[in-house]
Coordinates of C-alpha atoms in Angstrom, one line a residue:
Chain A
M1 CA 130.8 26.7 107.3
D2 CA 130.2 30.2 108.6
L3 CA 128.9 32.6 105.9
T4 CA 128.9 36.3 105.5
I5 CA 126.1 37.3 103.0
V6 CA 126.7 40.8 101.4
G7 CA 123.6 41.8 99.4
S8 CA 120.2 41.2 100.8
G9 CA 118.0 41.2 97.8
V10 CA 116.0 38.2 96.8
V11 CA 119.0 35.9 96.4
G12 CA 120.9 36.9 99.6
R13 CA 117.7 36.5 101.7
S14 CA 117.2 33.1 100.2
V15 CA 120.7 32.1 101.0
A16 CA 120.3 33.2 104.5
D17 CA 116.9 31.4 104.8
L18 CA 118.2 28.1 103.5
A19 CA 121.7 28.1 104.9
S20 CA 121.0 26.0 108.1
D21 CA 119.2 23.4 105.9
Y22 CA 122.6 22.7 104.5
G23 CA 124.3 22.8 107.9
H24 CA 125.8 26.3 107.6
R25 CA 125.7 29.3 109.8
V26 CA 125.2 32.8 108.8
T27 CA 127.7 35.0 111.0
A28 CA 127.1 38.3 109.3
M29 CA 124.8 39.9 106.6
A30 CA 124.8 43.3 104.9
D31 CA 122.6 45.5 102.7
S32 CA 123.5 48.7 101.1
S33 CA 123.1 50.6 104.3
S34 CA 123.5 48.3 107.3
A35 CA 124.9 45.0 108.6
A36 CA 123.9 42.4 111.3
V37 CA 126.8 40.4 112.9
D38 CA 126.9 37.6 115.3
P39 CA 129.9 35.2 115.6
D40 CA 127.8 32.7 117.2
G41 CA 125.2 32.8 114.1
L42 CA 122.6 35.3 113.4
D43 CA 119.0 34.6 114.1
V44 CA 118.3 34.6 110.4
A45 CA 114.4 34.7 110.8
A46 CA 114.7 37.9 113.0
V47 CA 117.0 39.5 110.7
L48 CA 114.9 38.9 107.7
D49 CA 111.8 40.1 109.5
R50 CA 113.7 43.3 110.4
K51 CA 114.8 43.8 106.7
E52 CA 111.0 43.5 105.8
A53 CA 109.7 45.7 108.4
E54 CA 112.5 48.3 108.5
G55 CA 114.3 48.0 105.3
A56 CA 117.6 47.3 107.0
V57 CA 119.1 44.0 108.2
G58 CA 120.8 45.5 111.2
T59 CA 122.4 48.5 113.0
A60 CA 126.0 48.1 112.3
D61 CA 127.8 49.7 109.3
P62 CA 127.7 47.5 106.3
E63 CA 131.5 47.2 106.3
A64 CA 131.2 45.2 109.5
A65 CA 130.0 42.2 107.4
L66 CA 133.3 41.9 105.7
E67 CA 135.2 42.5 108.9
A68 CA 133.4 39.7 110.7
D69 CA 134.5 36.1 111.2
Y70 CA 133.6 33.9 108.3
D71 CA 134.7 31.1 106.1
V72 CA 132.9 32.1 103.0
L73 CA 131.7 35.3 101.5
V74 CA 128.5 35.0 99.7
E75 CA 128.6 38.1 97.2
A76 CA 124.9 38.7 96.2
T77 CA 124.9 42.4 95.5
P78 CA 123.5 43.6 92.1
T79 CA 125.5 43.0 89.1
T80 CA 127.4 46.1 88.0
L81 CA 129.4 46.4 84.8
G82 CA 132.8 48.1 84.0
D83 CA 134.8 48.0 87.2
A84 CA 132.1 45.8 88.8
Q85 CA 132.2 47.8 92.0
P86 CA 131.4 47.4 94.8
G87 CA 131.2 43.6 94.3
F88 CA 134.6 43.3 93.1
G89 CA 136.0 45.1 96.1
H90 CA 134.0 42.8 98.5
V91 CA 135.7 39.7 96.5
K92 CA 139.1 41.3 97.0
A93 CA 138.5 41.9 100.6
A94 CA 137.7 38.3 101.3
L95 CA 140.4 36.7 99.2
E96 CA 143.0 39.1 100.8
R97 CA 142.1 37.5 104.2
D98 CA 142.3 34.0 102.7
R99 CA 138.5 33.5 102.9
H100 CA 136.5 31.7 100.1
V101 CA 134.1 33.6 97.9
V102 CA 130.9 32.3 96.3
L103 CA 129.4 34.7 93.8
A104 CA 125.9 35.2 92.8
N105 CA 126.8 38.6 91.4
K106 CA 127.9 38.3 87.7
G107 CA 130.0 41.6 87.4
P108 CA 133.3 40.5 88.8
V109 CA 133.6 37.2 86.7
A110 CA 132.1 38.8 83.6
E111 CA 134.0 42.2 83.6
R112 CA 137.2 41.6 85.7
Y113 CA 137.7 37.8 85.3
A114 CA 141.5 38.0 85.1
D115 CA 141.7 40.3 88.2
V116 CA 139.6 37.8 90.1
M117 CA 141.7 34.8 89.2
A118 CA 144.9 36.7 90.1
L119 CA 143.5 37.5 93.5
A120 CA 142.4 33.9 93.8
A121 CA 145.9 32.6 92.9
E122 CA 147.4 34.7 95.7
S123 CA 144.9 33.5 98.4
D124 CA 144.3 30.3 100.4
G125 CA 140.6 31.0 99.5
E126 CA 138.7 29.8 96.5
V127 CA 136.3 31.5 94.1
R128 CA 133.3 29.8 92.9
F129 CA 130.4 31.2 90.8
E130 CA 127.9 28.5 89.7
A131 CA 124.9 30.7 90.6
T132 CA 126.1 33.5 88.0
V133 CA 125.1 31.2 85.2
G134 CA 121.8 29.6 84.8
G135 CA 120.7 29.7 88.5
A136 CA 120.0 26.3 89.8
I137 CA 121.1 24.5 86.5
P138 CA 124.6 22.9 87.0
V139 CA 126.3 24.6 84.1
L140 CA 129.7 25.6 85.4
S141 CA 130.1 22.4 87.6
T142 CA 129.4 20.2 84.6
I143 CA 132.0 22.2 82.7
E144 CA 134.4 21.8 85.6
D145 CA 133.9 18.0 85.8
Y146 CA 133.9 17.3 82.2
G147 CA 137.0 19.5 81.8
P148 CA 136.9 23.0 80.3
G149 CA 139.5 22.2 77.6
K150 CA 137.3 19.4 76.4
I151 CA 134.2 21.6 75.5
S152 CA 134.3 23.1 72.1
A153 CA 131.0 25.1 72.4
A154 CA 128.3 26.1 74.7
R155 CA 124.9 27.6 73.8
G156 CA 121.5 28.0 75.2
I157 CA 118.7 30.0 76.4
L158 CA 120.1 31.9 79.5
N159 CA 117.4 34.5 80.1
G160 CA 114.0 33.3 81.3
T161 CA 112.3 36.8 80.7
A162 CA 113.1 37.1 77.1
N163 CA 112.2 33.3 76.6
F164 CA 109.0 33.7 78.2
I165 CA 108.2 36.8 76.1
L166 CA 109.0 35.1 72.9
S167 CA 107.3 31.9 73.7
R168 CA 104.1 33.8 74.7
M169 CA 104.3 36.0 71.4
A170 CA 104.5 32.6 69.4
A171 CA 101.8 31.0 71.2
E172 CA 99.3 33.8 71.2
G173 CA 100.2 35.8 68.2
L174 CA 100.3 39.0 70.4
G175 CA 102.8 41.8 70.0
Y176 CA 105.9 42.4 71.9
E177 CA 104.7 45.3 74.0
H178 CA 101.6 43.5 75.0
V179 CA 103.5 40.4 76.1
L180 CA 106.0 42.4 77.9
A181 CA 103.3 44.2 80.0
E182 CA 101.9 40.7 80.9
A183 CA 105.3 39.5 81.8
Q184 CA 105.7 42.6 84.1
D185 CA 102.4 41.9 85.7
L186 CA 103.5 38.4 86.5
G187 CA 106.8 39.5 87.9
V188 CA 108.7 37.7 85.1
A189 CA 109.9 41.0 83.8
E190 CA 111.2 44.0 85.8
A191 CA 109.6 47.5 85.6
D192 CA 112.8 48.4 83.6
P193 CA 113.4 45.2 81.5
S194 CA 116.2 46.5 79.4
F195 CA 118.9 44.1 81.0
D196 CA 116.8 41.1 80.0
V197 CA 115.2 42.1 76.7
E198 CA 118.2 43.8 75.3
G199 CA 120.2 40.6 75.8
T200 CA 122.7 42.0 78.3
D201 CA 121.9 39.4 81.1
A202 CA 122.3 36.5 78.7
A203 CA 125.6 38.0 77.3
L204 CA 127.1 38.5 80.7
K205 CA 126.4 34.7 81.5
C206 CA 128.0 33.7 78.1
V207 CA 131.0 36.0 78.8
I208 CA 131.5 34.2 82.2
V209 CA 131.3 30.7 80.4
A210 CA 133.7 32.0 77.8
N211 CA 136.2 33.0 80.5
V212 CA 135.9 29.6 82.1
L213 CA 136.3 27.6 78.7
S214 CA 139.3 29.8 77.8
Q215 CA 141.2 28.7 81.0
G216 CA 143.2 32.0 81.1
A217 CA 144.2 31.8 77.5
R218 CA 142.1 34.9 76.8
E219 CA 139.9 37.3 79.0
Y220 CA 136.4 38.1 77.8
T221 CA 134.2 41.2 79.1
L222 CA 130.7 42.3 78.0
D223 CA 132.4 44.4 75.4
D224 CA 133.6 41.3 73.5
A225 CA 130.0 40.0 73.1
I226 CA 128.0 40.6 70.0
V227 CA 124.6 41.2 71.5
E228 CA 121.0 41.7 69.9
G229 CA 117.8 41.7 71.8
I230 CA 114.3 40.8 71.2
E231 CA 112.5 44.2 71.2
D232 CA 112.3 44.4 67.4
I233 CA 110.9 41.2 66.6
P234 CA 107.4 41.6 65.1
P235 CA 104.6 38.9 65.4
S236 CA 104.8 38.3 61.6
A237 CA 108.4 37.0 62.1
L238 CA 107.1 34.4 64.6
E239 CA 104.2 33.4 62.2
L240 CA 106.4 33.0 59.2
A241 CA 108.7 30.8 61.4
Q242 CA 105.9 28.8 62.6
E243 CA 104.7 28.0 59.0
D244 CA 108.1 26.3 58.6
G245 CA 107.8 24.3 61.9
R246 CA 110.2 26.7 63.5
T247 CA 110.1 29.6 66.2
I248 CA 112.5 32.5 67.4
R249 CA 114.3 32.3 70.7
L250 CA 117.1 34.5 72.2
I251 CA 120.1 32.1 72.0
G252 CA 123.5 32.8 73.5
E253 CA 126.5 31.0 72.2
V254 CA 130.2 30.6 73.0
S255 CA 132.1 28.9 70.2
G256 CA 135.2 29.5 68.0
G257 CA 136.5 32.1 70.4
E258 CA 133.4 34.3 70.1
V259 CA 130.4 35.3 72.2
R260 CA 127.1 36.0 70.5
V261 CA 123.7 36.6 71.7
G262 CA 120.7 37.2 69.5
P263 CA 117.3 36.0 68.2
R264 CA 117.7 32.8 66.1
L265 CA 115.3 30.6 64.3
V266 CA 115.1 27.0 65.8
P267 CA 112.8 24.2 65.0
R268 CA 109.8 24.2 67.2
D269 CA 110.6 20.9 69.0
S270 CA 114.2 21.9 69.4
D271 CA 115.9 21.5 72.9
L272 CA 116.6 25.2 72.3
A273 CA 112.8 26.0 72.3
P274 CA 111.6 25.4 75.9
D275 CA 108.5 27.2 76.9
G276 CA 108.2 29.9 79.6
T277 CA 111.1 31.1 81.9
R278 CA 113.1 27.8 81.7
N279 CA 116.7 28.0 80.7
I280 CA 118.8 25.3 79.0
V281 CA 122.4 25.1 78.2
Q282 CA 123.9 22.7 75.6
L283 CA 127.6 21.9 75.9
E284 CA 129.4 20.2 72.8
T285 CA 132.1 17.9 74.3
E286 CA 135.2 16.2 72.9
N287 CA 134.3 12.6 73.7
A288 CA 130.6 12.4 74.7
G289 CA 128.8 14.5 72.0
R290 CA 126.2 17.0 73.3
L291 CA 125.1 17.3 77.0
N292 CA 122.1 19.3 77.9
V293 CA 121.2 20.8 81.3
S294 CA 118.0 22.7 81.7
G295 CA 115.8 23.9 84.6
R296 CA 115.0 27.1 86.4
G297 CA 117.6 29.8 85.7
A298 CA 116.4 32.4 88.1
G299 CA 114.6 33.1 91.4
G300 CA 115.7 33.5 95.1
P301 CA 115.6 29.9 96.3
E302 CA 116.7 28.4 93.1
T303 CA 119.7 30.7 92.8
A304 CA 120.3 30.1 96.4
T305 CA 120.6 26.3 95.7
A306 CA 123.5 27.0 93.4
V307 CA 125.2 29.2 95.9
L308 CA 124.9 26.6 98.6
A309 CA 126.1 23.6 96.1
D310 CA 129.2 25.8 95.6
V311 CA 129.7 26.2 99.4
G312 CA 129.3 22.3 99.5
R313 CA 132.1 22.0 97.0
L314 CA 134.4 24.0 99.0
E315 CA 134.5 21.8 102.0
Chain B
M1 CA 146.8 10.0 89.6
D2 CA 147.9 6.3 88.8
L3 CA 145.0 4.2 87.7
T4 CA 144.7 0.5 87.7
I5 CA 142.0 -0.5 85.2
V6 CA 140.3 -3.8 85.9
G7 CA 138.1 -4.8 83.0
S8 CA 139.2 -4.3 79.4
G9 CA 136.0 -4.2 77.5
V10 CA 135.0 -1.1 75.5
V11 CA 134.8 1.2 78.7
G12 CA 138.1 -0.1 80.2
R13 CA 139.8 0.5 77.0
S14 CA 138.4 3.9 76.4
V15 CA 139.5 4.9 80.0
A16 CA 143.0 3.7 79.3
D17 CA 143.0 5.5 75.9
L18 CA 141.9 8.8 77.4
A19 CA 143.7 8.8 80.7
S20 CA 146.8 10.6 79.6
D21 CA 144.5 13.4 78.2
Y22 CA 143.3 14.0 81.7
G23 CA 146.8 14.0 83.3
H24 CA 146.7 10.4 84.6
R25 CA 148.9 7.2 84.2
V26 CA 147.8 3.8 83.8
T27 CA 150.0 1.7 85.9
A28 CA 148.2 -1.7 85.6
M29 CA 145.4 -3.1 83.4
A30 CA 143.6 -6.6 83.5
D31 CA 141.2 -8.5 81.5
S32 CA 139.6 -11.7 82.4
S33 CA 142.8 -13.7 81.7
S34 CA 145.8 -11.5 82.0
A35 CA 147.3 -8.3 83.2
A36 CA 149.8 -5.7 82.2
V37 CA 151.7 -3.8 84.9
D38 CA 154.3 -1.0 84.9
P39 CA 154.9 1.1 88.0
D40 CA 156.2 3.9 85.5
G41 CA 153.0 3.8 83.6
L42 CA 152.0 1.4 80.7
D43 CA 152.5 2.2 77.1
V44 CA 148.7 2.2 76.6
A45 CA 148.7 2.2 72.8
A46 CA 150.8 -1.0 72.9
V47 CA 148.7 -2.7 75.5
L48 CA 145.5 -1.8 73.5
D49 CA 147.2 -3.2 70.4
R50 CA 148.1 -6.5 72.0
K51 CA 144.5 -6.8 73.3
E52 CA 143.2 -6.4 69.8
A53 CA 145.8 -8.7 68.2
E54 CA 146.2 -11.4 70.9
G55 CA 143.1 -11.0 73.2
A56 CA 145.1 -10.4 76.2
V57 CA 146.4 -7.1 77.6
G58 CA 149.5 -8.7 79.1
T59 CA 151.2 -11.7 80.4
A60 CA 150.9 -11.4 84.1
D61 CA 148.1 -13.1 86.1
P62 CA 145.0 -10.9 86.4
E63 CA 145.5 -10.5 90.1
A64 CA 148.5 -8.5 89.3
A65 CA 146.5 -5.5 88.5
L66 CA 145.1 -5.3 92.1
E67 CA 148.5 -6.0 93.7
A68 CA 150.2 -3.2 91.7
D69 CA 151.0 0.4 93.0
Y70 CA 148.0 2.7 92.1
D71 CA 145.9 5.5 93.5
V72 CA 142.5 4.5 91.9
L73 CA 141.0 1.3 90.8
V74 CA 138.9 1.8 87.7
E75 CA 136.4 -1.1 88.1
A76 CA 135.0 -1.8 84.6
T77 CA 134.2 -5.5 84.6
P78 CA 130.8 -6.5 83.4
T79 CA 128.0 -5.8 85.6
T80 CA 126.9 -9.0 87.5
L81 CA 123.8 -9.4 89.8
G82 CA 123.4 -11.0 93.2
D83 CA 126.7 -11.2 94.9
A84 CA 128.0 -8.7 92.3
Q85 CA 131.3 -10.8 91.9
P86 CA 134.0 -10.6 90.9
G87 CA 133.6 -6.8 90.8
F88 CA 132.6 -6.5 94.5
G89 CA 135.9 -8.4 95.5
H90 CA 137.9 -5.8 93.4
V91 CA 136.2 -3.0 95.1
K92 CA 137.0 -4.6 98.5
A93 CA 140.6 -5.4 97.7
A94 CA 141.2 -1.7 96.8
L95 CA 139.4 -0.3 99.8
E96 CA 141.2 -2.5 102.1
R97 CA 144.5 -1.0 100.8
D98 CA 143.1 2.6 101.3
R99 CA 142.8 3.2 97.6
H100 CA 140.1 4.9 95.8
V101 CA 137.6 3.1 93.6
V102 CA 135.8 4.6 90.5
L103 CA 133.1 2.2 89.2
A104 CA 131.7 1.7 85.7
N105 CA 130.4 -1.7 86.8
K106 CA 126.9 -1.3 88.2
G107 CA 126.8 -4.5 90.2
P108 CA 128.4 -3.6 93.5
V109 CA 126.4 -0.3 94.0
A110 CA 123.1 -1.7 92.7
E111 CA 123.3 -5.1 94.5
R112 CA 125.4 -4.6 97.6
Y113 CA 125.3 -0.8 98.2
A114 CA 125.4 -1.2 102.0
D115 CA 128.3 -3.5 101.9
V116 CA 130.3 -1.0 99.7
M117 CA 129.5 1.9 101.7
A118 CA 130.5 0.0 105.0
L119 CA 133.9 -0.9 103.4
A120 CA 134.4 2.8 102.2
A121 CA 133.6 4.1 105.7
E122 CA 136.5 2.0 107.0
S123 CA 138.8 3.2 104.2
D124 CA 140.9 6.2 103.5
G125 CA 139.8 5.6 99.9
E126 CA 136.6 7.0 98.5
V127 CA 134.0 5.2 96.1
R128 CA 132.5 7.1 93.1
F129 CA 130.3 5.8 90.4
E130 CA 129.0 8.6 88.1
A131 CA 129.7 6.2 85.2
T132 CA 127.1 3.6 86.5
V133 CA 124.1 5.8 85.7
G134 CA 123.6 7.6 82.4
G135 CA 127.1 7.4 81.0
A136 CA 128.4 11.0 80.2
I137 CA 125.3 12.7 81.8
P138 CA 126.2 14.2 85.2
V139 CA 123.4 12.6 87.1
L140 CA 125.0 11.6 90.3
S141 CA 127.3 14.6 90.7
T142 CA 124.2 16.8 90.1
I143 CA 122.4 14.9 92.8
E144 CA 125.6 15.2 95.1
D145 CA 125.9 18.9 94.5
Y146 CA 122.2 19.6 95.0
G147 CA 121.9 17.5 98.1
P148 CA 120.4 14.0 97.9
G149 CA 118.2 14.8 100.8
K150 CA 116.6 17.7 98.8
I151 CA 115.4 15.5 95.8
S152 CA 112.1 14.0 96.1
A153 CA 112.1 12.0 92.9
A154 CA 114.3 11.1 89.8
R155 CA 112.7 9.8 86.5
G156 CA 114.0 9.4 83.1
I157 CA 115.1 7.4 80.2
L158 CA 118.1 5.5 81.1
N159 CA 118.4 2.9 78.4
G160 CA 119.3 4.0 75.0
T161 CA 118.6 0.6 73.4
A162 CA 114.9 0.5 74.4
N163 CA 114.4 4.3 73.7
F164 CA 115.9 3.8 70.2
I165 CA 113.6 0.8 69.5
L166 CA 110.5 2.6 70.7
S167 CA 111.2 5.8 68.9
R168 CA 111.8 3.9 65.6
M169 CA 108.6 1.8 66.1
A170 CA 106.8 5.1 66.5
A171 CA 108.4 6.9 63.7
E172 CA 108.1 4.2 61.1
G173 CA 105.0 2.2 62.3
L174 CA 107.3 -1.1 62.4
G175 CA 107.0 -4.0 64.6
Y176 CA 109.2 -4.6 67.6
E177 CA 111.0 -7.7 66.0
H178 CA 111.8 -5.7 62.9
V179 CA 113.2 -2.7 64.8
L180 CA 115.2 -4.9 67.2
A181 CA 116.9 -6.4 64.2
E182 CA 117.7 -3.0 62.9
A183 CA 119.1 -2.0 66.2
Q184 CA 121.2 -5.0 66.2
D185 CA 122.6 -4.3 62.8
L186 CA 123.4 -0.7 63.9
G187 CA 125.3 -2.0 67.1
V188 CA 122.7 -0.3 69.2
A189 CA 121.3 -3.5 70.5
E190 CA 123.3 -6.6 71.6
A191 CA 122.9 -10.1 70.1
D192 CA 121.4 -10.9 73.4
P193 CA 119.2 -7.7 74.1
S194 CA 117.3 -9.0 77.1
F195 CA 119.3 -6.7 79.6
D196 CA 118.1 -3.8 77.7
V197 CA 114.7 -4.6 76.3
E198 CA 113.5 -6.3 79.5
G199 CA 114.3 -3.0 81.5
T200 CA 116.9 -4.7 83.7
D201 CA 119.7 -2.2 82.8
A202 CA 117.4 0.8 83.5
A203 CA 116.3 -0.8 86.7
L204 CA 119.9 -1.2 87.9
K205 CA 120.5 2.5 87.2
C206 CA 117.4 3.5 89.1
V207 CA 118.3 1.2 92.1
I208 CA 121.6 2.9 92.3
V209 CA 120.0 6.4 92.3
A210 CA 117.6 5.1 94.9
N211 CA 120.4 4.1 97.0
V212 CA 122.0 7.4 96.8
L213 CA 118.8 9.4 97.4
S214 CA 118.1 7.3 100.4
Q215 CA 121.4 8.3 102.1
G216 CA 121.6 5.0 104.1
A217 CA 118.0 5.0 105.5
R218 CA 117.2 2.0 103.2
E219 CA 119.2 -0.3 100.9
Y220 CA 117.7 -1.1 97.5
T221 CA 118.7 -3.9 95.2
L222 CA 117.3 -5.0 91.8
D223 CA 114.7 -7.2 93.5
D224 CA 113.1 -4.0 95.0
A225 CA 112.4 -2.6 91.5
I226 CA 109.1 -3.2 89.7
V227 CA 110.2 -3.8 86.2
E228 CA 108.4 -4.2 82.9
G229 CA 110.1 -4.3 79.5
I230 CA 109.2 -3.3 76.0
E231 CA 108.9 -6.6 74.2
D232 CA 105.1 -6.7 74.3
I233 CA 104.3 -3.4 72.9
P234 CA 102.5 -3.8 69.5
P235 CA 102.7 -1.0 66.8
S236 CA 99.0 -0.4 67.3
A237 CA 99.6 0.9 70.8
L238 CA 102.0 3.5 69.5
E239 CA 99.5 4.5 66.8
L240 CA 96.7 5.0 69.2
A241 CA 99.1 7.0 71.4
Q242 CA 100.1 9.1 68.4
E243 CA 96.4 10.0 67.7
D244 CA 96.5 11.6 71.1
G245 CA 99.6 13.5 70.5
R246 CA 101.6 11.1 72.6
T247 CA 104.0 8.2 72.5
I248 CA 105.4 5.3 74.5
R249 CA 108.8 5.2 76.2
L250 CA 110.5 3.1 78.7
I251 CA 110.5 5.4 81.8
G252 CA 112.4 4.6 85.0
E253 CA 111.3 6.3 88.2
V254 CA 112.5 6.7 91.7
S255 CA 109.8 8.2 94.0
G256 CA 107.9 7.7 97.1
G257 CA 110.3 5.1 98.3
E258 CA 109.7 2.9 95.2
V259 CA 111.7 2.1 92.1
R260 CA 109.7 1.3 88.8
V261 CA 110.7 0.7 85.3
G262 CA 108.1 0.2 82.6
P263 CA 106.7 1.6 79.4
R264 CA 104.6 4.8 79.8
L265 CA 102.5 7.2 77.7
V266 CA 104.1 10.6 77.6
P267 CA 103.3 13.6 75.4
R268 CA 105.0 13.5 72.1
D269 CA 107.0 16.8 72.8
S270 CA 107.8 15.7 76.3
D271 CA 111.3 16.0 77.7
L272 CA 110.7 12.4 78.5
A273 CA 110.4 11.5 74.6
P274 CA 114.0 12.2 73.1
D275 CA 114.7 10.3 69.9
G276 CA 117.3 7.6 69.3
T277 CA 119.6 6.6 71.9
R278 CA 119.8 9.7 74.1
N279 CA 119.1 9.4 77.7
I280 CA 117.6 12.0 80.0
V281 CA 117.1 12.4 83.7
Q282 CA 114.6 14.6 85.5
L283 CA 115.3 15.5 89.1
E284 CA 112.4 17.0 91.2
T285 CA 114.2 19.4 93.7
E286 CA 113.1 20.9 97.0
N287 CA 113.8 24.7 96.2
A288 CA 114.5 24.8 92.4
G289 CA 111.8 22.7 90.8
R290 CA 112.7 20.4 88.1
L291 CA 116.3 20.0 86.8
N292 CA 116.8 18.0 83.5
V293 CA 120.2 16.4 82.4
S294 CA 120.4 14.7 79.0
G295 CA 123.0 13.2 76.6
R296 CA 124.7 10.1 75.6
G297 CA 124.0 7.5 78.1
A298 CA 126.3 4.9 76.8
G299 CA 129.5 4.2 74.8
G300 CA 133.1 3.8 75.4
P301 CA 134.4 7.3 75.3
E302 CA 131.3 8.7 76.7
T303 CA 131.3 6.4 79.8
A304 CA 135.1 6.9 80.1
T305 CA 134.5 10.6 80.4
A306 CA 132.3 10.0 83.4
V307 CA 135.0 7.9 85.0
L308 CA 137.6 10.4 84.4
A309 CA 135.4 13.1 85.8
D310 CA 135.0 11.1 89.0
V311 CA 138.8 10.6 89.2
G312 CA 139.1 14.5 88.9
R313 CA 136.6 14.8 91.8
L314 CA 138.9 12.6 94.0
E315 CA 141.9 14.9 93.7

């Protein structure tokens, strides 16, 4: 398939890099200030080199990427809240041209799910968004195959930054600020880590899962989520937990019509206490008990594999 | 879709029971001695009651189920080795009529994979077999979505009976024969448990995974697997392992072109040491590190959900 990739951050660049391994062509690519377009397929290596050297993927206006010929829009611009722009606008443009959309950007399906589904219903194009929840972990495809109506709850660890910080605090007995600084040094936490440590990132993912499980009966947005982050957990809380054979992790849960993210006590050897940056999702199913899926929830290549798996499901 | 279900054991009956929840009709059903056929859809409850009361699903000859009108053959007869008959013949009959096949029976895709794929290539029907590996756990669909060529290894615990026995031996310090008897009382092990405890069942599943990962480059059968079971593990081995923070589990692995099943030392808190009858599969992927999927690997309803997920993927 021919892909237009809008958004040239870590994920967009990884999708461009891996597309040919999956048998696809990149016919256009855009960042915030420019676009590169070639109906016969871009020289991706050259485009990525240019991006690294000059900070721009091409010389055309960014809109050119949406006006180009393509089969699938890969929307990989940064997640935005509220009106989810400009990502939502890109999704709309593609669907109105009867093209498919594969999202890595969480905004449109966390904040404007009903609007996206309405546009998809009127379009010959489909919308898929595996990459928005749990990176490489097959969360949404498992829900889709199992049947969303047959899953009563989903819970898990969906933010690797927060999990890394808590598992290091527990392992080393160190304070939050100290471990946050370590995480930033390692590139596991951003310079501004609030999206991760306040629980917003995990909440957006849970809201997306809630929208999928609800199957149109109810629309969820970030405002519906009850969210508590990890910044106020003192080392003593983790020590006390440990004496009991337990630990504290930032758990997101979708159940009983509610979306909640917050620190929770879990047994130390629980499936819900992986170490480091791994993510895990548990699905409670109607006929098959609990299914677990875990793996790397973030990263350029990791998230790109989820995008490309979605493209494969479109064919 | 209209299903013909050949094989009325625990799995076949569960598929029949759940089919309407998934929007499908059962137009024929067969056991070893009889068939029930109704082009407008069987009264499944009545057929299952008859099976329970009389030991037969209907009054027609069993062949009638393959001659009926249907979209998908659900092949749920017991796994047989070597020529994989009569299951293979059922698969052939459906594909030669350009109908789809969903397998719960491991035989055809473990012992005659190339023959099955050749028939599928000549047919308008597709062959799917999620239920043959890990019951409700989405192993093969995850491999398919990720890309079989991008997975370098698969390993895991694929036999709940053997895992239950070993985890109980470790937990209680009891001997194999004692725990086997307990497992039989609980219905976790069969009266003749050899398929499970000798590692054959796990090996068949690994052979199927090897066939999928190989993508036609090489065909694997049970004879290619190096298999060792659990019957000779003394309690002392588990105690010694425990002193080291480890335990022993029956692990199957597909890697480096080989298929091996055997008892292996693993860290006590390893993902590869779930307790009880749970199964887990780890996939080593090219761009996303390790993916884990775990859950219930066996059981009527559990396996039926995998069959019905495959039917859903056909549409």
